[in-house]
Short mmCIF file of C-alpha atoms and ligand atoms in Angstrom, two decimals:
data_model
loop_
_atom_site.label_atom_id
_atom_site.label_comp_id
_atom_site.label_asym_id
_atom_site.label_seq_id
_atom_site.Cartn_x
_atom_site.Cartn_y
_atom_site.Cartn_z
CA MET A 1 0.00 0.00 0.00
CA ALA A 2 1.39 3.40 -0.98
CA LYS A 3 1.63 5.92 1.83
CA HIS A 4 -1.40 7.92 0.77
CA GLU A 5 -3.55 5.02 -0.34
CA LEU A 6 -6.70 4.38 1.65
CA PRO A 7 -6.63 0.91 3.24
CA GLU A 8 -9.36 -1.39 2.04
CA VAL A 9 -12.58 -0.68 3.92
CA GLU A 10 -16.30 -1.37 3.55
CA THR A 11 -18.50 1.44 2.25
CA ARG A 12 -21.91 -0.18 2.66
CA LEU A 13 -24.36 -0.08 5.56
CA PHE A 14 -24.22 -2.81 8.19
CA ILE A 15 -27.73 -3.95 9.10
CA ASP A 16 -28.81 -7.24 10.68
CA GLY A 17 -25.35 -8.70 10.18
CA ASN A 18 -25.38 -7.97 6.44
CA TRP A 19 -23.58 -5.40 4.33
CA GLN A 20 -26.12 -3.66 2.17
CA ASP A 21 -26.39 -0.80 -0.31
CA GLY A 22 -28.09 2.43 0.75
CA SER A 23 -31.28 3.60 -0.92
CA GLN A 24 -29.93 7.09 -1.65
CA ASP A 25 -27.08 8.51 -3.75
CA LYS A 26 -23.62 7.70 -2.45
CA HIS A 27 -21.63 10.40 -0.62
CA PRO A 28 -17.94 11.27 -1.03
CA VAL A 29 -15.53 11.03 1.90
CA ILE A 30 -12.96 13.85 1.74
CA ASN A 31 -9.42 13.82 3.09
CA PRO A 32 -9.17 17.15 4.97
CA ALA A 33 -5.39 17.27 4.44
CA THR A 34 -5.59 17.06 0.64
CA GLU A 35 -9.26 17.70 -0.24
CA GLU A 36 -9.12 14.49 -2.30
CA VAL A 37 -12.13 12.19 -2.47
CA LEU A 38 -11.03 9.04 -0.66
CA THR A 39 -14.03 6.96 -1.62
CA GLU A 40 -17.82 7.13 -1.73
CA VAL A 41 -20.01 5.59 0.94
CA HIS A 42 -23.50 4.21 0.68
CA TRP A 43 -26.18 6.48 2.07
CA GLY A 44 -29.34 5.53 3.88
CA GLY A 45 -32.26 7.32 5.50
CA ALA A 46 -35.49 6.63 7.36
CA ALA A 47 -36.13 3.31 5.57
CA GLU A 48 -32.77 1.86 6.60
CA ALA A 49 -33.24 3.19 10.13
CA GLU A 50 -36.57 1.33 10.37
CA THR A 51 -34.98 -1.90 9.14
CA ALA A 52 -32.13 -1.49 11.62
CA ILE A 53 -34.55 -0.87 14.50
CA ALA A 54 -36.42 -4.07 13.60
CA ALA A 55 -33.12 -6.00 13.47
CA ALA A 56 -32.00 -4.63 16.84
CA GLU A 57 -35.40 -5.49 18.34
CA ALA A 58 -35.24 -9.05 17.00
CA ALA A 59 -31.71 -9.52 18.34
CA LEU A 60 -32.53 -8.20 21.81
CA PRO A 61 -34.08 -11.28 23.51
CA ASP A 62 -31.08 -13.55 22.88
CA TRP A 63 -28.44 -10.90 23.50
CA SER A 64 -29.98 -9.56 26.69
CA THR A 65 -30.36 -13.03 28.20
CA MET A 66 -26.92 -14.30 27.16
CA ALA A 67 -24.64 -14.98 30.16
CA PRO A 68 -22.73 -11.76 30.93
CA ALA A 69 -19.45 -13.67 30.77
CA GLU A 70 -20.30 -14.83 27.26
CA ARG A 71 -21.10 -11.26 26.17
CA GLY A 72 -17.87 -10.22 27.85
CA SER A 73 -15.85 -12.75 25.88
CA ILE A 74 -17.24 -11.39 22.59
CA LEU A 75 -16.28 -7.85 23.65
CA THR A 76 -12.82 -9.10 24.61
CA LYS A 77 -12.46 -10.79 21.23
CA LEU A 78 -13.45 -7.51 19.60
CA ALA A 79 -10.81 -5.70 21.66
CA ASP A 80 -8.17 -8.21 20.50
CA LEU A 81 -9.18 -7.78 16.85
CA ILE A 82 -9.05 -3.98 17.14
CA GLU A 83 -5.64 -4.18 18.80
CA ALA A 84 -4.33 -6.37 15.99
CA ASP A 85 -5.69 -3.97 13.38
CA VAL A 86 -4.54 -0.70 14.95
CA THR A 87 -2.41 0.49 12.02
CA ARG A 88 -5.13 0.05 9.42
CA LEU A 89 -7.84 1.58 11.63
CA ALA A 90 -5.62 4.54 12.54
CA THR A 91 -4.64 5.15 8.91
CA ILE A 92 -8.28 5.19 7.85
CA MET A 93 -9.04 7.63 10.66
CA THR A 94 -6.15 9.97 9.82
CA MET A 95 -7.10 10.00 6.15
CA GLU A 96 -10.76 10.85 6.69
CA GLN A 97 -10.42 12.99 9.81
CA GLY A 98 -6.99 14.60 9.58
CA LYS A 99 -5.52 13.96 13.04
CA PRO A 100 -1.88 12.82 13.31
CA LEU A 101 -1.38 9.09 13.04
CA ALA A 102 0.01 8.78 16.58
CA GLN A 103 -3.18 10.38 17.96
CA ALA A 104 -5.34 8.10 15.79
CA LYS A 105 -3.45 5.07 17.11
CA SER A 106 -3.90 6.15 20.70
CA GLU A 107 -7.63 6.63 20.05
CA ILE A 108 -7.83 3.06 18.74
CA ILE A 109 -5.91 1.77 21.74
CA SER A 110 -8.30 3.58 24.08
CA ASN A 111 -11.07 1.58 22.38
CA VAL A 112 -9.26 -1.63 23.25
CA GLU A 113 -8.99 -0.58 26.91
CA ASN A 114 -12.61 0.52 26.97
CA LEU A 115 -13.88 -2.79 25.57
CA ARG A 116 -11.83 -4.83 28.03
CA TRP A 117 -13.01 -2.69 30.92
CA ASN A 118 -16.67 -3.03 29.97
CA ALA A 119 -16.34 -6.76 29.19
CA ALA A 120 -15.48 -7.20 32.85
CA GLU A 121 -17.91 -4.59 34.17
CA GLY A 122 -20.86 -6.27 32.44
CA GLN A 123 -20.28 -9.20 34.81
CA ARG A 124 -20.51 -6.93 37.85
CA VAL A 125 -23.95 -5.44 37.21
CA LEU A 126 -25.21 -6.24 40.67
CA GLY A 127 -28.69 -5.73 42.03
CA ASP A 128 -29.72 -5.14 45.63
CA ILE A 129 -31.51 -7.00 48.36
CA ILE A 130 -33.24 -4.46 50.56
CA PRO A 131 -34.08 -5.27 54.20
CA SER A 132 -37.78 -6.07 54.21
CA PRO A 133 -40.55 -7.28 56.55
CA ASP A 134 -40.29 -11.02 57.28
CA THR A 135 -43.25 -11.72 55.04
CA ASN A 136 -41.56 -10.39 51.90
CA LYS A 137 -38.32 -10.30 49.89
CA TRP A 138 -37.42 -6.97 48.32
CA LEU A 139 -35.14 -7.27 45.34
CA VAL A 140 -33.78 -4.70 42.93
CA GLN A 141 -32.75 -6.14 39.59
CA LYS A 142 -30.84 -4.18 36.99
CA GLN A 143 -31.97 -4.98 33.49
CA PRO A 144 -30.81 -3.79 30.06
CA ILE A 145 -32.90 -0.86 28.89
CA GLY A 146 -33.39 -2.41 25.43
CA VAL A 147 -32.78 -1.07 21.94
CA VAL A 148 -30.42 1.93 21.87
CA GLY A 149 -30.08 4.62 19.19
CA ALA A 150 -26.58 6.16 19.13
CA ILE A 151 -25.40 9.19 17.15
CA THR A 152 -21.73 10.20 17.12
CA PRO A 153 -19.53 13.09 15.88
CA TRP A 154 -16.47 13.22 13.61
CA ASN A 155 -13.83 14.48 16.03
CA PHE A 156 -13.15 11.10 17.70
CA PRO A 157 -14.77 8.95 15.02
CA SER A 158 -13.84 5.63 16.58
CA ASN A 159 -13.73 6.22 20.33
CA MET A 160 -17.07 8.07 20.47
CA ILE A 161 -18.62 4.93 18.98
CA ILE A 162 -16.93 2.44 21.29
CA ARG A 163 -17.64 4.61 24.34
CA LYS A 164 -21.34 4.04 23.63
CA ILE A 165 -21.43 0.57 22.10
CA SER A 166 -19.17 -1.09 24.61
CA PRO A 167 -21.18 -0.36 27.81
CA ALA A 168 -24.48 -0.81 25.94
CA LEU A 169 -23.50 -4.29 24.77
CA ALA A 170 -22.01 -5.19 28.15
CA ALA A 171 -25.33 -4.25 29.76
CA GLY A 172 -27.22 -6.48 27.30
CA CYS A 173 -28.63 -3.84 24.94
CA THR A 174 -28.67 -3.85 21.13
CA VAL A 175 -27.69 -0.78 19.11
CA ILE A 176 -28.37 1.22 15.97
CA LEU A 177 -25.51 3.62 15.34
CA LYS A 178 -25.34 6.63 13.04
CA PRO A 179 -21.79 7.97 12.63
CA ALA A 180 -20.91 11.46 11.33
CA GLU A 181 -20.97 12.06 7.59
CA ASP A 182 -17.36 13.36 7.54
CA THR A 183 -15.99 10.17 9.10
CA PRO A 184 -18.12 7.13 8.19
CA LEU A 185 -15.17 4.89 7.32
CA SER A 186 -13.87 4.56 10.88
CA ALA A 187 -17.33 3.31 11.88
CA LEU A 188 -17.60 0.85 9.00
CA ALA A 189 -14.08 -0.45 9.67
CA LEU A 190 -15.17 -1.25 13.23
CA ALA A 191 -18.28 -3.02 11.93
CA GLU A 192 -16.07 -5.38 9.90
CA LEU A 193 -14.53 -6.45 13.21
CA PHE A 194 -17.92 -6.80 14.95
CA GLU A 195 -18.64 -9.51 12.43
CA LYS A 196 -15.31 -11.26 13.01
CA ALA A 197 -15.69 -11.06 16.81
CA GLY A 198 -18.83 -13.11 16.55
CA LEU A 199 -21.40 -10.48 17.49
CA PRO A 200 -24.76 -12.04 16.62
CA LYS A 201 -26.57 -10.41 13.73
CA GLY A 202 -28.66 -7.36 14.55
CA VAL A 203 -26.87 -6.66 17.85
CA VAL A 204 -25.08 -3.66 16.33
CA ASN A 205 -26.30 -1.97 13.16
CA ILE A 206 -24.54 0.94 11.46
CA ILE A 207 -26.35 3.30 9.15
CA VAL A 208 -24.50 6.06 7.35
CA GLY A 209 -26.83 8.61 5.79
CA ASP A 210 -29.32 11.43 6.14
CA ALA A 211 -28.78 12.65 9.70
CA ALA A 212 -32.11 14.40 10.21
CA ALA A 213 -34.17 11.49 8.83
CA ILE A 214 -32.27 8.82 10.75
CA GLY A 215 -32.29 10.93 13.93
CA GLU A 216 -36.02 11.47 13.67
CA THR A 217 -36.73 7.79 13.05
CA LEU A 218 -34.63 6.72 16.04
CA THR A 219 -35.95 9.35 18.43
CA LYS A 220 -39.61 8.87 17.52
CA SER A 221 -39.59 5.06 17.60
CA ASP A 222 -41.26 3.42 20.56
CA VAL A 223 -39.01 0.38 20.10
CA VAL A 224 -35.91 2.45 20.78
CA LYS A 225 -35.73 2.91 24.55
CA LYS A 226 -32.66 5.08 24.82
CA ILE A 227 -30.91 7.75 22.76
CA THR A 228 -27.25 8.43 23.37
CA PHE A 229 -25.83 11.40 21.51
CA THR A 230 -22.43 13.05 21.27
CA GLY A 231 -22.23 16.21 19.23
CA SER A 232 -23.17 19.87 19.20
CA THR A 233 -25.48 21.43 21.77
CA GLU A 234 -27.76 22.61 18.98
CA VAL A 235 -28.39 19.14 17.53
CA GLY A 236 -28.55 17.65 21.03
CA LYS A 237 -31.45 19.95 21.91
CA THR A 238 -33.32 18.95 18.75
CA LEU A 239 -32.92 15.25 19.54
CA TYR A 240 -33.95 15.75 23.17
CA GLU A 241 -37.13 17.46 22.00
CA GLN A 242 -37.83 14.75 19.44
CA ALA A 243 -37.35 12.04 22.07
CA ALA A 244 -39.78 13.63 24.53
CA PRO A 245 -43.08 12.24 23.18
CA THR A 246 -41.89 8.66 23.67
CA LEU A 247 -40.33 9.48 27.08
CA LYS A 248 -37.03 7.87 26.20
CA LYS A 249 -34.04 7.79 28.43
CA VAL A 250 -31.52 10.19 26.90
CA SER A 251 -27.82 10.95 27.38
CA MET A 252 -26.27 14.06 25.89
CA GLU A 253 -22.53 14.63 25.52
CA LEU A 254 -22.50 18.10 24.01
CA GLY A 255 -20.23 21.06 23.41
CA GLY A 256 -17.74 22.58 25.83
CA HIS A 257 -15.67 25.73 26.25
CA ALA A 258 -13.11 24.79 28.87
CA PRO A 259 -11.46 27.39 31.07
CA TYR A 260 -7.77 26.85 31.87
CA ILE A 261 -6.62 28.92 34.83
CA ILE A 262 -3.00 29.41 35.83
CA PHE A 263 -2.66 30.77 39.38
CA PRO A 264 0.47 32.67 40.44
CA ASP A 265 1.79 29.80 42.60
CA ALA A 266 1.43 27.19 39.83
CA ASP A 267 4.29 25.18 38.39
CA LEU A 268 4.44 27.40 35.32
CA GLU A 269 6.54 25.12 33.15
CA LEU A 270 4.10 22.24 33.81
CA ALA A 271 1.06 24.46 33.22
CA VAL A 272 2.33 25.82 29.91
CA THR A 273 3.71 22.53 28.57
CA THR A 274 0.42 20.82 29.40
CA LEU A 275 -1.52 23.65 27.75
CA ILE A 276 0.34 23.33 24.46
CA GLU A 277 0.15 19.52 24.48
CA THR A 278 -3.57 19.54 25.22
CA LYS A 279 -4.59 22.42 22.96
CA PHE A 280 -3.18 20.86 19.81
CA ILE A 281 -4.72 17.43 20.30
CA ASN A 282 -6.91 17.01 17.24
CA ASN A 283 -6.08 20.61 16.28
CA GLY A 284 -8.26 21.96 19.09
CA GLN A 285 -11.33 20.13 17.74
CA VAL A 286 -12.09 18.55 21.10
CA CYS A 287 -15.06 19.20 23.39
CA THR A 288 -12.62 19.38 26.33
CA SER A 289 -10.01 21.56 24.60
CA PRO A 290 -8.70 24.46 26.74
CA ASN A 291 -10.44 27.41 25.11
CA ARG A 292 -10.20 30.30 27.58
CA ILE A 293 -6.77 30.68 29.17
CA PHE A 294 -6.88 32.79 32.33
CA LEU A 295 -3.43 33.97 33.42
CA HIS A 296 -2.83 35.70 36.76
CA LYS A 297 -1.42 39.19 36.25
CA ASP A 298 1.74 38.38 38.25
CA ILE A 299 2.78 35.58 35.91
CA LYS A 300 1.11 36.68 32.67
CA LYS A 301 4.25 38.10 31.08
CA GLU A 302 6.38 35.08 31.90
CA ALA A 303 3.63 32.62 30.96
CA THR A 304 3.03 34.36 27.62
CA LYS A 305 6.77 34.26 26.83
CA LEU A 306 6.85 30.52 27.60
CA ILE A 307 3.73 29.88 25.53
CA LEU A 308 5.25 31.68 22.54
CA GLU A 309 8.52 29.75 22.88
CA LYS A 310 6.65 26.45 22.87
CA MET A 311 4.39 27.50 19.99
CA ALA A 312 7.47 27.72 17.79
CA GLU A 313 7.84 23.94 18.19
CA VAL A 314 4.29 23.11 17.05
CA THR A 315 4.27 21.59 13.56
CA VAL A 316 1.32 21.42 11.17
CA GLY A 317 0.89 18.97 8.31
CA ASN A 318 -0.71 15.90 6.83
CA GLY A 319 -1.53 13.59 9.74
CA LEU A 320 0.19 10.68 7.97
CA ASP A 321 3.52 12.51 8.50
CA ASP A 322 2.79 12.73 12.23
CA PRO A 323 3.14 16.46 12.84
CA THR A 324 1.99 18.02 16.14
CA THR A 325 -1.32 18.81 14.52
CA GLY A 326 -3.22 18.30 11.26
CA PRO A 327 -5.81 20.25 9.26
CA LEU A 328 -9.26 21.31 10.41
CA ILE A 329 -12.09 18.98 9.43
CA ASN A 330 -13.51 21.14 6.63
CA GLU A 331 -13.77 24.65 5.20
CA GLU A 332 -16.68 25.49 7.48
CA GLY A 333 -14.52 24.70 10.52
CA ARG A 334 -11.72 26.89 9.20
CA LYS A 335 -14.08 29.80 8.51
CA LYS A 336 -15.46 29.62 12.05
CA VAL A 337 -11.95 30.05 13.48
CA GLU A 338 -11.28 32.99 11.15
CA GLU A 339 -14.55 34.67 12.08
CA GLN A 340 -13.86 34.37 15.80
CA LEU A 341 -10.39 35.85 15.32
CA LYS A 342 -11.68 38.71 13.17
CA ASP A 343 -14.40 39.56 15.69
CA ALA A 344 -11.86 39.52 18.54
CA GLN A 345 -9.37 41.71 16.66
CA ASN A 346 -12.10 44.20 15.81
CA LYS A 347 -12.81 44.45 19.53
CA GLY A 348 -9.20 45.00 20.57
CA ALA A 349 -7.59 41.55 20.84
CA LYS A 350 -4.02 41.16 19.49
CA ILE A 351 -2.62 38.19 17.63
CA LEU A 352 0.75 37.26 19.14
CA PHE A 353 1.35 34.18 17.01
CA GLY A 354 -0.14 32.76 13.79
CA GLY A 355 -3.66 33.87 12.94
CA GLN A 356 -3.80 33.01 9.24
CA ARG A 357 -4.96 30.11 7.09
CA LEU A 358 -2.09 28.12 5.59
CA THR A 359 -2.36 27.94 1.80
CA GLU A 360 1.14 27.75 0.27
CA GLY A 361 3.28 24.75 -0.73
CA ASP A 362 2.27 21.58 1.12
CA TYR A 363 -0.75 23.47 2.45
CA GLN A 364 -2.11 24.37 -0.97
CA HIS A 365 -4.88 21.83 -0.52
CA GLY A 366 -6.45 20.92 2.78
CA PHE A 367 -8.02 22.93 5.57
CA PHE A 368 -4.90 24.08 7.39
CA PHE A 369 -4.69 26.96 9.84
CA GLU A 370 -1.76 28.40 11.75
CA PRO A 371 -1.52 27.59 15.46
CA THR A 372 -2.54 30.89 17.02
CA VAL A 373 -2.13 32.87 20.23
CA LEU A 374 -4.58 35.71 20.84
CA ASP A 375 -4.02 38.22 23.64
CA LEU A 376 -6.27 40.77 25.40
CA VAL A 377 -9.41 38.68 25.08
CA THR A 378 -12.48 40.13 26.81
CA THR A 379 -16.06 39.14 27.48
CA ASP A 380 -17.50 41.18 24.61
CA MET A 381 -15.86 38.85 22.08
CA ASP A 382 -17.51 35.81 20.47
CA ILE A 383 -14.47 33.68 21.25
CA PHE A 384 -15.13 34.12 24.97
CA TYR A 385 -18.50 32.39 24.71
CA GLN A 386 -18.56 30.30 21.51
CA GLU A 387 -16.89 26.90 21.32
CA THR A 388 -13.77 27.45 19.16
CA PHE A 389 -12.93 23.99 17.73
CA GLY A 390 -9.65 25.19 16.32
CA PRO A 391 -5.96 25.82 17.10
CA VAL A 392 -6.39 29.08 19.03
CA ILE A 393 -5.08 29.96 22.49
CA PRO A 394 -6.99 33.02 23.76
CA LEU A 395 -5.33 34.76 26.75
CA ILE A 396 -7.29 36.58 29.46
CA GLU A 397 -5.72 38.35 32.47
CA PHE A 398 -7.10 38.06 36.02
CA ASP A 399 -6.02 39.14 39.47
CA ASP A 400 -8.53 37.68 41.95
CA GLU A 401 -9.47 34.07 42.77
CA GLU A 402 -13.22 34.58 43.20
CA ALA A 403 -13.42 36.81 40.12
CA VAL A 404 -11.68 34.25 37.91
CA ILE A 405 -14.00 31.49 39.15
CA GLN A 406 -16.94 33.69 38.19
CA ALA A 407 -15.41 34.46 34.78
CA ALA A 408 -14.64 30.76 34.18
CA ASN A 409 -18.24 29.89 35.04
CA ASP A 410 -19.56 32.62 32.76
CA SER A 411 -20.40 30.15 29.99
CA GLU A 412 -23.46 28.22 28.91
CA PHE A 413 -21.21 25.15 28.79
CA GLY A 414 -20.13 23.00 31.73
CA LEU A 415 -18.02 20.12 30.46
CA ALA A 416 -14.26 20.24 31.24
CA SER A 417 -12.32 22.80 33.26
CA TYR A 418 -8.70 22.98 34.34
CA PHE A 419 -6.55 24.92 36.74
CA PHE A 420 -2.97 24.93 37.90
CA ALA A 421 -2.13 25.90 41.48
CA THR A 422 -0.21 24.55 44.47
CA ASN A 423 -1.94 26.23 47.41
CA ILE A 424 -4.22 23.62 49.00
CA HIS A 425 -6.91 26.20 49.84
CA THR A 426 -6.99 27.42 46.25
CA ILE A 427 -7.17 23.82 44.99
CA ASP A 428 -10.06 23.00 47.33
CA ASN A 429 -11.96 26.25 46.78
CA VAL A 430 -11.66 26.38 42.99
CA SER A 431 -12.39 22.70 42.36
CA LYS A 432 -15.55 23.02 44.50
CA LYS A 433 -16.79 26.16 42.77
CA LEU A 434 -16.08 25.49 39.09
CA ALA A 435 -19.48 24.72 37.54
CA TYR A 436 -18.27 21.90 35.32
CA GLY A 437 -18.78 18.14 35.09
CA MET A 438 -15.01 17.58 35.18
CA VAL A 439 -12.10 19.44 36.75
CA GLY A 440 -8.44 18.76 36.00
CA VAL A 441 -6.14 20.10 38.73
CA ASN A 442 -2.51 20.37 37.62
CA ASN A 443 -3.30 18.04 34.72
CA THR A 444 -5.73 17.67 31.81
CA ASP A 445 -6.31 13.91 31.81
CA LEU A 446 -10.06 13.57 32.14
CA GLU A 447 -10.67 10.51 29.98
CA SER A 448 -10.21 6.93 31.10
CA SER A 449 -12.32 3.79 30.87
CA ALA A 450 -12.92 3.87 34.63
CA THR A 451 -13.88 7.49 35.32
CA PRO A 452 -17.12 9.40 34.59
CA PHE A 453 -16.98 11.65 31.55
CA GLY A 454 -19.71 14.23 30.96
CA GLY A 455 -21.02 17.70 31.54
CA ILE A 456 -23.65 19.90 33.11
CA LYS A 457 -25.58 22.96 31.87
CA HIS A 458 -25.69 23.14 28.06
CA SER A 459 -22.94 20.53 27.83
CA GLY A 460 -25.61 17.93 28.51
CA PHE A 461 -26.24 15.17 31.01
CA GLY A 462 -25.49 11.52 31.54
CA ARG A 463 -22.02 10.03 31.92
CA GLU A 464 -19.84 7.84 29.77
CA ASN A 465 -17.12 5.45 30.98
CA GLY A 466 -16.81 3.59 34.23
CA THR A 467 -19.64 2.10 36.24
CA TYR A 468 -21.56 5.32 35.54
CA GLY A 469 -21.38 4.63 31.81
CA VAL A 470 -22.93 1.17 32.14
CA GLU A 471 -25.70 2.50 34.41
CA GLU A 472 -26.89 4.63 31.46
CA TYR A 473 -27.99 1.43 29.70
CA LEU A 474 -29.75 -0.18 32.67
CA VAL A 475 -33.11 0.17 34.36
CA GLU A 476 -33.87 -0.83 37.92
CA LYS A 477 -36.75 -3.21 38.52
CA PHE A 478 -38.14 -3.60 42.02
CA VAL A 479 -39.44 -7.09 42.74
CA ASN A 480 -41.46 -7.61 45.92
CA ILE A 481 -41.96 -11.33 46.66
CA ARG A 482 -44.47 -12.29 49.32
CA THR A 483 -42.87 -15.20 51.11
CA ALA A 484 -45.55 -15.87 53.75
CA ARG A 485 -49.29 -16.42 53.45
P1 NAP B 501 -22.98 17.76 15.19
O1 NAP B 501 -23.07 18.60 13.99
O2 NAP B 501 -23.95 17.98 16.27
O3 NAP B 501 -23.04 16.26 14.67
C1 NAP B 501 -22.98 15.18 15.55
C2 NAP B 501 -23.77 14.03 14.97
O4 NAP B 501 -25.13 14.41 14.88
C3 NAP B 501 -23.34 13.66 13.56
O5 NAP B 501 -23.47 12.27 13.39
C4 NAP B 501 -24.37 14.39 12.71
O6 NAP B 501 -24.57 13.80 11.45
C5 NAP B 501 -25.60 14.22 13.57
N1 NAP B 501 -26.67 15.16 13.25
C6 NAP B 501 -26.59 16.39 12.71
N2 NAP B 501 -27.83 16.92 12.60
C7 NAP B 501 -28.70 15.99 13.06
C8 NAP B 501 -30.11 15.94 13.20
N3 NAP B 501 -30.90 16.95 12.84
N4 NAP B 501 -30.66 14.82 13.71
C9 NAP B 501 -29.89 13.77 14.07
N5 NAP B 501 -28.54 13.77 13.97
C10 NAP B 501 -27.96 14.86 13.48
O7 NAP B 501 -21.56 17.85 15.86
P2 NAP B 501 -20.15 17.66 15.19
O8 NAP B 501 -19.81 18.90 14.48
O9 NAP B 501 -20.10 16.37 14.44
O10 NAP B 501 -19.23 17.45 16.47
C11 NAP B 501 -18.68 18.47 17.16
C12 NAP B 501 -19.48 18.74 18.42
O11 NAP B 501 -19.48 17.58 19.24
C13 NAP B 501 -18.84 19.81 19.26
O12 NAP B 501 -19.82 20.67 19.74
C14 NAP B 501 -18.19 19.02 20.39
O13 NAP B 501 -17.99 19.76 21.55
C15 NAP B 501 -19.15 17.92 20.57
N6 NAP B 501 -18.51 16.80 21.26
C16 NAP B 501 -18.87 16.54 22.54
C17 NAP B 501 -18.27 15.50 23.23
C18 NAP B 501 -18.66 15.18 24.64
O14 NAP B 501 -18.31 14.09 25.10
N7 NAP B 501 -19.34 16.05 25.35
C19 NAP B 501 -17.31 14.71 22.60
C20 NAP B 501 -16.98 15.00 21.29
C21 NAP B 501 -17.60 16.05 20.62
P3 NAP B 501 -23.87 14.37 10.13
O15 NAP B 501 -22.41 14.39 10.42
O16 NAP B 501 -24.24 13.38 9.12
O17 NAP B 501 -24.42 15.74 9.91
#
């Protein structure tokens, strides 16, 4: 295989254990680093969603009553297959999504860990025995919720899928998944392995196609008992509304606009190095990306100097060459970054580094943008409130602990937040008061198979990963047995 050749991958829909053509015109998949058409995928809509719902419903009785250890061994087999196929899966991801190959590989490996974790956790779904009067036995059983509709975004096109499918399957549910239109191949490549792992037909179905039609079919169906969505707040609200008439259980992993606060007593080298490493993961196209950098006035000058020094080491390029960071996902994404920068500059912000689209030489094609540092950011600018999803580090000065907490919380979002400090009172006070679902103190590692991932406010509700993630796919049943006449 030549370096820039797409590995072989399915382009059809995966329904009821079969690969099938879509009923609508095929759609191109574009490489964001070259703007080349990689391939065309089959495209479905409401009809395919209905068929997939029926398949998932038919598969549910056997799957949900299978011994948890047996389900676990299929998930473990899937993990092994993914691990053995990491290079191909990562190459497909880099080519359709743009992220550097090393990041794509680590995303695939996180899938392996997630599947192994949930394979075991599915065997620990315990119920309760509640102390009762002598005449009765009070039992609480946890049962799979049933058929699940899952919709995922393009920024982590493999892990967002596994983070849903793996606990759902471990809990005994069956799934219909709709991946993002920009990155369908990563989803279809996984489906090839579902087959090989021995997942019974209909247990997972993948439909690429018309988002609104598929979303509406899944949310309105009475067969589907749960919707799990990761994506923008705007689409999340639409799906939540659509799911209301059937009173479905819903989980929403939505947008974020993470504050990143550096207090004057912080380990500055650690804070700045971590900022640069975290910001350029996936070119800033991450719901937990540090998007508002609050620097205490006493260290602002030194911190800015350090940031600029480290920015000089950030490389941009085709993800297959493993630079620090790749292109943005599409032209729309690039324009959004430009608009936020223009608005900020018009209102007095200063660009200290970068700030332009990259269009010459190797960047002639593809949606590249310079890594950027923006200073003097204030609350009248769009970038202060709108999710950026790009390679921009906006700097904001502060001088008071309570005021910076208030400024950090001044956002409709409430997903990830970070701060760097050493004073124990500051650490306790700030971590208590940040209105976010997750707080990283002196680090930014908020994602692991064991820990709850999710937000509050307009970042959504529900948790993925860990015991909390499995609970999302279970319902409690109270059984009261009369044991005496
Ligand atoms: P998006 O536009 O909301 O799309 C997400 C998914 O929803 C895609 O599969 C999309 O399909 C589908 N969709 C779009 N319109 C729909 C509709 N009317 N009905 C049903 N489905 C619909 O978001 P995105 O641009 O792909 O992803 C970026 C967003 O995801 C950011 O806001 C980011 O913060 C958020 N995100 C959150 C988390 C988290 O865990 N909280 C993690 C990752 C990303 P098409 O692609 O086919 O349009």
